[in-house]
PDB file of C-alpha atoms in Angstrom:
ATOM      1  CA  MET A   1       0.000   0.000   0.000  1.00 31.00           C
ATOM      2  CA  ARG A   2       2.766   2.417   0.879  1.00 34.00           C
ATOM      3  CA  CYS A   3       4.523   1.687  -2.370  1.00 32.00           C
ATOM      4  CA  THR A   4       1.304   2.242  -4.318  1.00 35.00           C
ATOM      5  CA  ARG A   5       0.763   5.625  -2.713  1.00 36.00           C
ATOM      6  CA  ARG A   6       4.299   6.779  -3.434  1.00 39.00           C
ATOM      7  CA  THR A   7       4.010   5.702  -7.023  1.00 35.00           C
ATOM      8  CA  LEU A   8       0.669   7.414  -7.401  1.00 33.00           C
ATOM      9  CA  THR A   9       2.048  10.568  -5.825  1.00 38.00           C
ATOM     10  CA  ALA A  10       5.014  10.615  -8.218  1.00 38.00           C
ATOM     11  CA  VAL A  11       2.839  10.092 -11.264  1.00 34.00           C
ATOM     12  CA  THR A  12       0.361  12.719 -10.121  1.00 36.00           C
ATOM     13  CA  ALA A  13       3.121  15.248  -9.467  1.00 39.00           C
ATOM     14  CA  THR A  14       4.619  14.632 -12.883  1.00 37.00           C
ATOM     15  CA  MET A  15       1.249  14.990 -14.582  1.00 33.00           C
ATOM     16  CA  LEU A  16       0.501  18.221 -12.759  1.00 34.00           C
ATOM     17  CA  LEU A  17       3.864  19.671 -13.668  1.00 36.00           C
ATOM     18  CA  ALA A  18       3.527  18.578 -17.267  1.00 33.00           C
ATOM     19  CA  ALA A  19       0.072  20.094 -17.432  1.00 31.00           C
ATOM     20  CA  THR A  20       1.458  23.482 -16.536  1.00 30.00           C
ATOM     21  CA  ALA A  21       4.076  23.425 -19.260  1.00 30.00           C
ATOM     22  CA  ALA A  22       3.771  25.738 -22.204  1.00 28.00           C
ATOM     23  CA  CYS A  23       1.112  24.982 -24.773  1.00 28.00           C
ATOM     24  CA  GLY A  24       2.258  22.676 -27.489  1.00 30.00           C
ATOM     25  CA  SER A  25       4.437  20.632 -25.209  1.00 32.00           C
ATOM     26  CA  GLY A  26       3.412  17.386 -23.597  1.00 34.00           C
ATOM     27  CA  SER A  27       5.599  14.900 -25.394  1.00 38.00           C
ATOM     28  CA  ASP A  28       6.405  12.084 -22.980  1.00 43.00           C
ATOM     29  CA  SER A  29       9.249  10.865 -25.159  1.00 44.00           C
ATOM     30  CA  PRO A  30      12.130  13.355 -24.988  1.00 52.00           C
ATOM     31  CA  LYS A  31      14.010  13.576 -28.237  1.00 55.00           C
ATOM     32  CA  SER A  32      17.004  15.387 -29.650  1.00 55.00           C
ATOM     33  CA  GLU A  33      16.692  16.874 -33.097  1.00 52.00           C
ATOM     34  CA  SER A  34      19.559  16.297 -35.551  1.00 49.00           C
ATOM     35  CA  THR A  35      20.283  18.164 -38.736  1.00 51.00           C
ATOM     36  CA  GLY A  36      20.876  16.002 -41.745  1.00 45.00           C
ATOM     37  CA  ASP A  37      23.786  17.981 -43.134  1.00 50.00           C
ATOM     38  CA  ALA A  38      26.304  18.275 -40.354  1.00 63.00           C
ATOM     39  CA  GLY A  39      24.845  15.748 -37.952  1.00 83.00           C
ATOM     40  CA  THR A  40      24.604  18.415 -35.307  1.00 93.00           C
ATOM     41  CA  THR A  41      22.305  17.631 -32.410  1.00 96.00           C
ATOM     42  CA  LYS A  42      19.984  20.531 -31.652  1.00 96.00           C
ATOM     43  CA  LEU A  43      19.071  21.002 -28.011  1.00 97.00           C
ATOM     44  CA  LYS A  44      16.384  23.185 -26.478  1.00 97.00           C
ATOM     45  CA  ILE A  45      17.438  24.657 -23.144  1.00 97.00           C
ATOM     46  CA  GLY A  46      15.043  26.259 -20.689  1.00 96.00           C
ATOM     47  CA  ILE A  47      16.744  29.165 -18.965  1.00 94.00           C
ATOM     48  CA  ILE A  48      16.065  32.351 -17.025  1.00 86.00           C
ATOM     49  CA  PRO A  49      17.410  35.528 -18.722  1.00 83.00           C
ATOM     50  CA  ILE A  50      19.791  36.438 -15.928  1.00 87.00           C
ATOM     51  CA  VAL A  51      23.526  36.862 -15.449  1.00 92.00           C
ATOM     52  CA  ASP A  52      23.865  33.281 -14.143  1.00 94.00           C
ATOM     53  CA  VAL A  53      23.435  31.610 -17.550  1.00 96.00           C
ATOM     54  CA  ALA A  54      26.054  33.706 -19.371  1.00 97.00           C
ATOM     55  CA  PRO A  55      28.453  30.722 -19.741  1.00 98.00           C
ATOM     56  CA  LEU A  56      25.973  28.952 -22.030  1.00 97.00           C
ATOM     57  CA  TYR A  57      25.907  31.893 -24.426  1.00 97.00           C
ATOM     58  CA  LEU A  58      29.660  32.353 -24.166  1.00 98.00           C
ATOM     59  CA  GLY A  59      30.298  28.659 -24.785  1.00 98.00           C
ATOM     60  CA  GLN A  60      28.019  28.747 -27.806  1.00 97.00           C
ATOM     61  CA  LYS A  61      29.912  31.768 -29.178  1.00 97.00           C
ATOM     62  CA  LYS A  62      33.324  30.213 -28.555  1.00 98.00           C
ATOM     63  CA  GLY A  63      32.307  26.993 -30.292  1.00 98.00           C
ATOM     64  CA  PHE A  64      32.553  24.724 -27.242  1.00 98.00           C
ATOM     65  CA  TYR A  65      29.176  23.113 -27.988  1.00 98.00           C
ATOM     66  CA  LYS A  66      29.910  22.847 -31.698  1.00 97.00           C
ATOM     67  CA  GLU A  67      33.065  20.903 -30.817  1.00 97.00           C
ATOM     68  CA  GLN A  68      30.762  18.341 -29.214  1.00 98.00           C
ATOM     69  CA  GLY A  69      28.374  18.323 -32.162  1.00 98.00           C
ATOM     70  CA  LEU A  70      25.733  20.309 -30.296  1.00 98.00           C
ATOM     71  CA  SER A  71      23.720  23.419 -31.111  1.00 96.00           C
ATOM     72  CA  LEU A  72      21.781  25.177 -28.354  1.00 97.00           C
ATOM     73  CA  SER A  73      18.470  26.969 -28.651  1.00 96.00           C
ATOM     74  CA  MET A  74      17.672  28.926 -25.504  1.00 95.00           C
ATOM     75  CA  THR A  75      14.055  29.451 -24.416  1.00 93.00           C
ATOM     76  CA  MET A  76      13.377  32.079 -21.778  1.00 88.00           C
ATOM     77  CA  ALA A  77      11.197  31.315 -18.759  1.00 81.00           C
ATOM     78  CA  GLN A  78      10.286  33.438 -15.762  1.00 65.00           C
ATOM     79  CA  GLY A  79      11.748  30.979 -13.292  1.00 69.00           C
ATOM     80  CA  GLY A  80      12.686  27.446 -12.465  1.00 70.00           C
ATOM     81  CA  ALA A  81       9.081  26.633 -11.542  1.00 68.00           C
ATOM     82  CA  ALA A  82       8.218  26.881 -15.245  1.00 76.00           C
ATOM     83  CA  ILE A  83      11.369  25.144 -16.468  1.00 91.00           C
ATOM     84  CA  VAL A  84      10.999  21.937 -14.432  1.00 92.00           C
ATOM     85  CA  PRO A  85       7.699  20.882 -16.074  1.00 92.00           C
ATOM     86  CA  GLY A  86       9.088  21.950 -19.444  1.00 93.00           C
ATOM     87  CA  VAL A  87      11.979  19.516 -19.054  1.00 96.00           C
ATOM     88  CA  VAL A  88       9.858  16.695 -17.637  1.00 95.00           C
ATOM     89  CA  SER A  89       7.345  17.019 -20.483  1.00 94.00           C
ATOM     90  CA  GLY A  90      10.082  16.925 -23.135  1.00 94.00           C
ATOM     91  CA  GLN A  91       9.657  20.556 -24.221  1.00 94.00           C
ATOM     92  CA  PHE A  92      13.311  21.143 -23.275  1.00 96.00           C
ATOM     93  CA  GLN A  93      16.128  18.602 -23.238  1.00 97.00           C
ATOM     94  CA  PHE A  94      17.905  20.510 -20.449  1.00 98.00           C
ATOM     95  CA  GLY A  95      16.936  23.246 -18.023  1.00 97.00           C
ATOM     96  CA  PHE A  96      18.423  25.633 -15.468  1.00 96.00           C
ATOM     97  CA  SER A  97      16.997  25.801 -11.964  1.00 94.00           C
ATOM     98  CA  ASN A  98      18.049  26.691  -8.465  1.00 93.00           C
ATOM     99  CA  SER A  99      19.145  23.873  -6.197  1.00 95.00           C
ATOM    100  CA  THR A 100      16.192  24.072  -3.808  1.00 94.00           C
ATOM    101  CA  SER A 101      13.612  23.887  -6.618  1.00 92.00           C
ATOM    102  CA  LEU A 102      15.278  20.713  -7.870  1.00 95.00           C
ATOM    103  CA  MET A 103      15.222  19.238  -4.372  1.00 96.00           C
ATOM    104  CA  VAL A 104      11.528  20.102  -4.023  1.00 94.00           C
ATOM    105  CA  ALA A 105      10.821  18.383  -7.350  1.00 94.00           C
ATOM    106  CA  GLN A 106      12.831  15.300  -6.363  1.00 94.00           C
ATOM    107  CA  SER A 107      11.098  15.091  -2.986  1.00 94.00           C
ATOM    108  CA  LYS A 108       7.744  15.005  -4.824  1.00 93.00           C
ATOM    109  CA  GLY A 109       8.891  12.135  -7.021  1.00 94.00           C
ATOM    110  CA  VAL A 110       9.274  14.264 -10.145  1.00 95.00           C
ATOM    111  CA  PRO A 111      11.815  12.438 -12.373  1.00 96.00           C
ATOM    112  CA  VAL A 112      14.605  15.006 -12.703  1.00 97.00           C
ATOM    113  CA  LYS A 113      18.346  14.451 -12.714  1.00 98.00           C
ATOM    114  CA  VAL A 114      21.144  17.005 -12.349  1.00 98.00           C
ATOM    115  CA  VAL A 115      23.588  16.940 -15.267  1.00 98.00           C
ATOM    116  CA  VAL A 116      26.161  19.649 -14.618  1.00 98.00           C
ATOM    117  CA  ASN A 117      26.803  22.579 -12.306  1.00 98.00           C
ATOM    118  CA  GLY A 118      25.178  25.947 -12.988  1.00 98.00           C
ATOM    119  CA  VAL A 119      26.247  28.824 -10.747  1.00 97.00           C
ATOM    120  CA  GLY A 120      27.659  29.378  -7.299  1.00 98.00           C
ATOM    121  CA  SER A 121      28.213  32.018  -4.668  1.00 98.00           C
ATOM    122  CA  THR A 122      31.545  33.848  -4.702  1.00 97.00           C
ATOM    123  CA  GLY A 123      31.860  33.010  -1.008  1.00 96.00           C
ATOM    124  CA  LYS A 124      32.808  36.621  -0.231  1.00 96.00           C
ATOM    125  CA  GLN A 125      30.904  38.650   2.335  1.00 95.00           C
ATOM    126  CA  ASN A 126      29.526  41.897   0.840  1.00 94.00           C
ATOM    127  CA  ALA A 127      30.907  40.877  -2.552  1.00 95.00           C
ATOM    128  CA  ASP A 128      28.454  38.267  -3.774  1.00 96.00           C
ATOM    129  CA  PHE A 129      25.935  38.389  -6.596  1.00 95.00           C
ATOM    130  CA  GLY A 130      23.088  37.738  -4.160  1.00 95.00           C
ATOM    131  CA  ALA A 131      22.470  39.813  -1.035  1.00 97.00           C
ATOM    132  CA  VAL A 132      19.948  41.249   1.382  1.00 98.00           C
ATOM    133  CA  VAL A 133      19.691  44.983   0.753  1.00 98.00           C
ATOM    134  CA  VAL A 134      17.947  47.990   2.292  1.00 98.00           C
ATOM    135  CA  ASN A 135      17.457  51.541   1.071  1.00 95.00           C
ATOM    136  CA  LYS A 136      19.789  54.389   1.940  1.00 93.00           C
ATOM    137  CA  ASP A 137      17.619  55.727   4.787  1.00 93.00           C
ATOM    138  CA  SER A 138      16.916  52.410   6.475  1.00 96.00           C
ATOM    139  CA  THR A 139      17.665  51.922  10.164  1.00 97.00           C
ATOM    140  CA  ILE A 140      18.309  48.213   9.543  1.00 98.00           C
ATOM    141  CA  LYS A 141      21.975  47.521  10.185  1.00 97.00           C
ATOM    142  CA  SER A 142      22.263  43.733  10.109  1.00 98.00           C
ATOM    143  CA  ALA A 143      20.273  40.555   9.514  1.00 98.00           C
ATOM    144  CA  LYS A 144      19.048  40.406  13.132  1.00 98.00           C
ATOM    145  CA  ASP A 145      17.227  43.692  12.552  1.00 98.00           C
ATOM    146  CA  LEU A 146      15.004  41.968   9.975  1.00 98.00           C
ATOM    147  CA  GLU A 147      12.823  40.603  12.798  1.00 98.00           C
ATOM    148  CA  GLY A 148       9.306  41.964  12.269  1.00 98.00           C
ATOM    149  CA  LYS A 149      10.268  43.544   8.945  1.00 98.00           C
ATOM    150  CA  LYS A 150       8.819  42.970   5.483  1.00 98.00           C
ATOM    151  CA  VAL A 151      11.453  41.271   3.304  1.00 98.00           C
ATOM    152  CA  ALA A 152      10.892  40.593  -0.401  1.00 97.00           C
ATOM    153  CA  VAL A 153      11.986  37.354  -2.094  1.00 95.00           C
ATOM    154  CA  ASN A 154      11.241  36.339  -5.657  1.00 89.00           C
ATOM    155  CA  THR A 155       9.587  33.056  -4.650  1.00 87.00           C
ATOM    156  CA  LEU A 156       8.228  32.098  -1.256  1.00 91.00           C
ATOM    157  CA  LYS A 157       9.339  28.839   0.360  1.00 91.00           C
ATOM    158  CA  ASN A 158      12.430  28.453  -1.785  1.00 92.00           C
ATOM    159  CA  ILE A 159      16.171  29.017  -1.724  1.00 94.00           C
ATOM    160  CA  ASN A 160      16.089  32.729  -1.007  1.00 95.00           C
ATOM    161  CA  ASP A 161      13.861  32.849   2.080  1.00 94.00           C
ATOM    162  CA  THR A 162      15.662  29.771   3.443  1.00 96.00           C
ATOM    163  CA  THR A 163      19.062  31.425   3.089  1.00 98.00           C
ATOM    164  CA  VAL A 164      17.831  34.762   4.472  1.00 98.00           C
ATOM    165  CA  ARG A 165      16.555  32.902   7.548  1.00 98.00           C
ATOM    166  CA  GLU A 166      20.040  31.458   7.978  1.00 97.00           C
ATOM    167  CA  SER A 167      21.546  34.969   7.901  1.00 98.00           C
ATOM    168  CA  VAL A 168      19.122  36.081  10.607  1.00 98.00           C
ATOM    169  CA  ARG A 169      19.805  32.972  12.681  1.00 97.00           C
ATOM    170  CA  LYS A 170      23.585  33.385  12.468  1.00 97.00           C
ATOM    171  CA  ASP A 171      23.267  37.047  13.461  1.00 98.00           C
ATOM    172  CA  GLY A 172      21.453  36.050  16.646  1.00 98.00           C
ATOM    173  CA  GLY A 173      17.927  36.830  15.484  1.00 98.00           C
ATOM    174  CA  ASP A 174      14.701  34.837  15.296  1.00 98.00           C
ATOM    175  CA  PRO A 175      14.017  33.949  11.632  1.00 97.00           C
ATOM    176  CA  SER A 176      10.390  33.042  12.392  1.00 96.00           C
ATOM    177  CA  LYS A 177       9.696  36.751  12.984  1.00 98.00           C
ATOM    178  CA  VAL A 178      10.662  37.828   9.455  1.00 98.00           C
ATOM    179  CA  LYS A 179       7.703  38.659   7.200  1.00 98.00           C
ATOM    180  CA  PHE A 180       8.452  37.436   3.687  1.00 98.00           C
ATOM    181  CA  VAL A 181       6.576  38.771   0.681  1.00 97.00           C
ATOM    182  CA  GLU A 182       6.852  37.626  -2.929  1.00 94.00           C
ATOM    183  CA  LEU A 183       8.065  40.125  -5.517  1.00 93.00           C
ATOM    184  CA  ALA A 184       9.887  39.842  -8.843  1.00 88.00           C
ATOM    185  CA  PHE A 185      13.585  40.742  -8.716  1.00 87.00           C
ATOM    186  CA  ASP A 186      13.219  43.593 -11.206  1.00 87.00           C
ATOM    187  CA  GLN A 187      10.496  45.212  -9.091  1.00 93.00           C
ATOM    188  CA  MET A 188      12.466  45.134  -5.848  1.00 95.00           C
ATOM    189  CA  PRO A 189      14.663  48.253  -6.318  1.00 94.00           C
ATOM    190  CA  ALA A 190      11.621  50.479  -6.918  1.00 95.00           C
ATOM    191  CA  ALA A 191       9.676  48.895  -4.045  1.00 97.00           C
ATOM    192  CA  LEU A 192      12.581  49.560  -1.705  1.00 96.00           C
ATOM    193  CA  ASP A 193      12.938  53.129  -2.922  1.00 93.00           C
ATOM    194  CA  LYS A 194       9.222  53.781  -2.294  1.00 95.00           C
ATOM    195  CA  GLY A 195       9.304  52.191   1.152  1.00 95.00           C
ATOM    196  CA  GLN A 196       6.841  49.439   0.194  1.00 97.00           C
ATOM    197  CA  ILE A 197       9.185  46.838   1.660  1.00 98.00           C
ATOM    198  CA  ASP A 198      11.838  47.068   4.375  1.00 98.00           C
ATOM    199  CA  ALA A 199      14.452  44.874   2.714  1.00 98.00           C
ATOM    200  CA  ALA A 200      14.894  42.616  -0.296  1.00 98.00           C
ATOM    201  CA  GLN A 201      16.866  39.557  -1.221  1.00 97.00           C
ATOM    202  CA  VAL A 202      18.240  40.449  -4.629  1.00 95.00           C
ATOM    203  CA  VAL A 203      20.546  38.983  -7.235  1.00 92.00           C
ATOM    204  CA  GLU A 204      22.329  40.797 -10.032  1.00 90.00           C
ATOM    205  CA  PRO A 205      21.583  43.124 -11.718  1.00 89.00           C
ATOM    206  CA  ALA A 206      19.101  44.186  -9.010  1.00 91.00           C
ATOM    207  CA  THR A 207      21.947  44.207  -6.479  1.00 92.00           C
ATOM    208  CA  ALA A 208      23.869  46.777  -8.528  1.00 91.00           C
ATOM    209  CA  THR A 209      20.700  48.801  -9.155  1.00 91.00           C
ATOM    210  CA  VAL A 210      19.942  49.107  -5.435  1.00 94.00           C
ATOM    211  CA  LYS A 211      23.528  50.116  -4.697  1.00 93.00           C
ATOM    212  CA  ALA A 212      23.262  52.784  -7.429  1.00 91.00           C
ATOM    213  CA  GLN A 213      20.206  54.156  -5.594  1.00 91.00           C
ATOM    214  CA  GLY A 214      22.322  54.508  -2.458  1.00 94.00           C
ATOM    215  CA  GLY A 215      21.111  51.268  -0.904  1.00 96.00           C
ATOM    216  CA  ARG A 216      23.220  49.049   1.317  1.00 96.00           C
ATOM    217  CA  VAL A 217      24.009  45.350   1.640  1.00 97.00           C
ATOM    218  CA  ILE A 218      23.233  44.191   5.179  1.00 98.00           C
ATOM    219  CA  ALA A 219      23.818  40.453   4.678  1.00 98.00           C
ATOM    220  CA  SER A 220      25.261  38.024   2.157  1.00 98.00           C
ATOM    221  CA  ASN A 221      22.681  35.279   2.561  1.00 98.00           C
ATOM    222  CA  PHE A 222      24.293  32.746   0.218  1.00 98.00           C
ATOM    223  CA  VAL A 223      27.656  33.144   1.962  1.00 98.00           C
ATOM    224  CA  ASP A 224      26.018  32.877   5.388  1.00 98.00           C
ATOM    225  CA  THR A 225      24.421  29.575   4.393  1.00 97.00           C
ATOM    226  CA  ALA A 226      27.482  27.710   3.176  1.00 95.00           C
ATOM    227  CA  ARG A 227      30.928  28.440   1.904  1.00 86.00           C
ATOM    228  CA  LYS A 228      30.637  28.790  -1.879  1.00 93.00           C
ATOM    229  CA  LEU A 229      27.034  27.661  -2.027  1.00 98.00           C
ATOM    230  CA  THR A 230      25.899  25.881  -5.179  1.00 98.00           C
ATOM    231  CA  VAL A 231      22.936  28.077  -6.086  1.00 97.00           C
ATOM    232  CA  ALA A 232      21.699  26.492  -9.326  1.00 96.00           C
ATOM    233  CA  MET A 233      22.399  23.594 -11.688  1.00 97.00           C
ATOM    234  CA  TYR A 234      21.499  22.311 -15.157  1.00 98.00           C
ATOM    235  CA  PHE A 235      19.281  19.240 -15.222  1.00 98.00           C
ATOM    236  CA  SER A 236      17.299  16.947 -17.465  1.00 98.00           C
ATOM    237  CA  SER A 237      14.534  14.397 -17.072  1.00 97.00           C
ATOM    238  CA  SER A 238      15.544  10.958 -15.828  1.00 97.00           C
ATOM    239  CA  GLN A 239      14.040   9.511 -18.996  1.00 96.00           C
ATOM    240  CA  TYR A 240      16.173  11.692 -21.266  1.00 97.00           C
ATOM    241  CA  VAL A 241      19.330  10.893 -19.281  1.00 97.00           C
ATOM    242  CA  ASP A 242      18.637   7.175 -19.642  1.00 97.00           C
ATOM    243  CA  GLN A 243      17.786   7.354 -23.351  1.00 97.00           C
ATOM    244  CA  HIS A 244      20.520   9.773 -24.498  1.00 97.00           C
ATOM    245  CA  PRO A 245      23.651   9.184 -22.395  1.00 97.00           C
ATOM    246  CA  ASP A 246      25.996  10.309 -25.199  1.00 97.00           C
ATOM    247  CA  VAL A 247      24.219  13.670 -25.618  1.00 98.00           C
ATOM    248  CA  VAL A 248      24.193  14.181 -21.865  1.00 98.00           C
ATOM    249  CA  LYS A 249      27.922  13.454 -21.714  1.00 98.00           C
ATOM    250  CA  LYS A 250      28.637  15.954 -24.515  1.00 98.00           C
ATOM    251  CA  PHE A 251      26.415  18.662 -22.987  1.00 98.00           C
ATOM    252  CA  LYS A 252      28.155  18.191 -19.650  1.00 98.00           C
ATOM    253  CA  ALA A 253      31.630  18.418 -21.219  1.00 98.00           C
ATOM    254  CA  ALA A 254      30.833  21.560 -23.219  1.00 98.00           C
ATOM    255  CA  THR A 255      29.108  23.247 -20.289  1.00 98.00           C
ATOM    256  CA  GLN A 256      31.966  22.539 -17.896  1.00 98.00           C
ATOM    257  CA  LYS A 257      34.372  24.032 -20.423  1.00 98.00           C
ATOM    258  CA  SER A 258      32.083  27.062 -20.744  1.00 98.00           C
ATOM    259  CA  LEU A 259      31.872  27.507 -16.969  1.00 98.00           C
ATOM    260  CA  THR A 260      35.654  27.391 -16.626  1.00 98.00           C
ATOM    261  CA  TYR A 261      36.121  29.831 -19.502  1.00 98.00           C
ATOM    262  CA  ALA A 262      33.581  32.254 -18.029  1.00 98.00           C
ATOM    263  CA  ASN A 263      35.412  32.280 -14.715  1.00 96.00           C
ATOM    264  CA  GLY A 264      38.599  33.375 -16.431  1.00 97.00           C
ATOM    265  CA  HIS A 265      37.139  35.953 -18.813  1.00 97.00           C
ATOM    266  CA  PRO A 266      34.859  38.375 -16.928  1.00 96.00           C
ATOM    267  CA  ASP A 267      35.025  41.050 -19.635  1.00 95.00           C
ATOM    268  CA  GLU A 268      33.740  38.613 -22.247  1.00 96.00           C
ATOM    269  CA  VAL A 269      31.017  37.566 -19.820  1.00 96.00           C
ATOM    270  CA  ARG A 270      29.800  41.160 -19.490  1.00 95.00           C
ATOM    271  CA  ASP A 271      29.832  41.533 -23.280  1.00 94.00           C
ATOM    272  CA  ILE A 272      27.771  38.390 -23.840  1.00 96.00           C
ATOM    273  CA  ILE A 273      25.210  39.341 -21.157  1.00 94.00           C
ATOM    274  CA  SER A 274      24.364  42.466 -23.164  1.00 92.00           C
ATOM    275  CA  THR A 275      23.285  40.244 -26.073  1.00 93.00           C
ATOM    276  CA  TYR A 276      20.431  38.482 -24.255  1.00 91.00           C
ATOM    277  CA  THR A 277      19.372  40.935 -21.527  1.00 88.00           C
ATOM    278  CA  LYS A 278      18.386  44.590 -21.460  1.00 85.00           C
ATOM    279  CA  ILE A 279      20.717  45.477 -18.602  1.00 87.00           C
ATOM    280  CA  PRO A 280      22.103  48.994 -19.226  1.00 88.00           C
ATOM    281  CA  GLN A 281      25.842  49.017 -19.827  1.00 87.00           C
ATOM    282  CA  SER A 282      26.370  51.436 -16.916  1.00 89.00           C
ATOM    283  CA  THR A 283      24.757  48.884 -14.578  1.00 88.00           C
ATOM    284  CA  LEU A 284      26.415  45.919 -16.209  1.00 91.00           C
ATOM    285  CA  ASP A 285      29.833  47.424 -15.561  1.00 91.00           C
ATOM    286  CA  LYS A 286      29.085  47.377 -11.810  1.00 91.00           C
ATOM    287  CA  VAL A 287      27.526  43.951 -11.580  1.00 94.00           C
ATOM    288  CA  THR A 288      29.221  41.475  -9.241  1.00 95.00           C
ATOM    289  CA  LEU A 289      29.626  38.317 -11.266  1.00 97.00           C
ATOM    290  CA  PRO A 290      28.882  34.978  -9.596  1.00 97.00           C
ATOM    291  CA  ALA A 291      31.282  32.047  -9.525  1.00 98.00           C
ATOM    292  CA  TRP A 292      30.996  29.345 -12.167  1.00 98.00           C
ATOM    293  CA  PRO A 293      32.831  26.271 -10.818  1.00 97.00           C
ATOM    294  CA  ALA A 294      32.714  23.255 -13.092  1.00 97.00           C
ATOM    295  CA  GLN A 295      31.603  21.023 -10.212  1.00 97.00           C
ATOM    296  CA  TRP A 296      28.906  21.581  -7.618  1.00 97.00           C
ATOM    297  CA  ASN A 297      29.724  21.828  -3.921  1.00 97.00           C
ATOM    298  CA  ARG A 298      28.089  18.764  -2.361  1.00 97.00           C
ATOM    299  CA  PRO A 299      28.522  19.831   1.310  1.00 97.00           C
ATOM    300  CA  SER A 300      26.746  23.106   0.515  1.00 98.00           C
ATOM    301  CA  LEU A 301      23.853  21.180  -1.049  1.00 98.00           C
ATOM    302  CA  ASP A 302      23.607  18.980   2.038  1.00 97.00           C
ATOM    303  CA  THR A 303      23.323  22.140   4.138  1.00 97.00           C
ATOM    304  CA  LEU A 304      20.696  23.619   1.826  1.00 97.00           C
ATOM    305  CA  ALA A 305      18.675  20.398   1.988  1.00 97.00           C
ATOM    306  CA  LYS A 306      18.824  20.389   5.778  1.00 96.00           C
ATOM    307  CA  LEU A 307      17.648  24.004   5.985  1.00 96.00           C
ATOM    308  CA  GLY A 308      14.871  23.361   3.469  1.00 95.00           C
ATOM    309  CA  GLU A 309      13.652  20.426   5.511  1.00 95.00           C
ATOM    310  CA  GLN A 310      13.787  22.572   8.625  1.00 93.00           C
ATOM    311  CA  ASP A 311      11.646  25.183   6.867  1.00 92.00           C
ATOM    312  CA  GLY A 312       9.124  22.555   5.756  1.00 93.00           C
ATOM    313  CA  LEU A 313       9.793  22.894   2.031  1.00 93.00           C
ATOM    314  CA  PHE A 314       9.803  19.175   1.270  1.00 93.00           C
ATOM    315  CA  GLU A 315       7.100  16.533   1.425  1.00 83.00           C
ATOM    316  CA  LYS A 316       9.863  14.103   2.329  1.00 86.00           C
ATOM    317  CA  THR A 317      13.636  14.363   2.682  1.00 89.00           C
ATOM    318  CA  PRO A 318      15.131  14.881  -0.798  1.00 93.00           C
ATOM    319  CA  ASP A 319      17.453  12.105  -1.935  1.00 95.00           C
ATOM    320  CA  LEU A 320      20.521  14.003  -3.143  1.00 97.00           C
ATOM    321  CA  ASP A 321      22.252  10.778  -4.169  1.00 96.00           C
ATOM    322  CA  ALA A 322      19.358  10.132  -6.549  1.00 96.00           C
ATOM    323  CA  LEU A 323      19.169  13.742  -7.777  1.00 97.00           C
ATOM    324  CA  LEU A 324      22.894  14.083  -8.470  1.00 97.00           C
ATOM    325  CA  PRO A 325      24.635  11.769 -10.984  1.00 89.00           C
TER     326      PRO A 325
END
């Protein structure tokens, strides 16, 4: 009986996620498209148009994917919540999502598998791409002062409120007293400026925008959570991984090369970001770039899983050994 319920839960979760995918999707047999002329395998990648995915574009430009016989077609989504069902339904062969969203999916029995690392924290206090910020006139000095305050995060019950709670906890405060509200990253600088919220957990380029308004960083929530936290990763469906191991191997190799190249060429990263975002050059010049290690940081993921479980994000404890290859 227990086994039957788990199976039913997994199937139901997958069906619900697939049902929310974009119209026209719904294939339950993930495929890779190949051109007849050059034998290049075309891959559709679900991404979020943010700084974090710059290595994919840079790798495509430098020919790292072509070397592996791959051609990438990026499809923009508003967040990982939309990308997970897109990958599971076969709309995308690979997707980009934050680590907590992937753990939530795995804990619900959704058949996803991490393929390669995505983006990580710099590990530097007050010099990370993600931070908790306040406006220039705020009396909030540190994370402990967030008790009783209204703090914006882009998605409730996910990686950002979990890591902000850890900042508050480590600063001696009570994280249960923080009032989280959901707000899109690009709306946070204006909301802070107008006093509609007391603080915001932002990532670049919102971090640079708030600083340009005179705002201040009062906590580096990713750094407070774990040293060099693995924030997001690229993943596929378990079915695709099983059916196309050669493509997965090539995508992983090209992406790892792209991540390493991006780490060593920040100027080229800033140039490529301007090709797929509308970030003004003046802001882009001040953006703090994240870290792009070729391999995820497993201890940091263990910590993130423990905090997520503590915050009640999972229906059951996520199996990281099953999620990671």
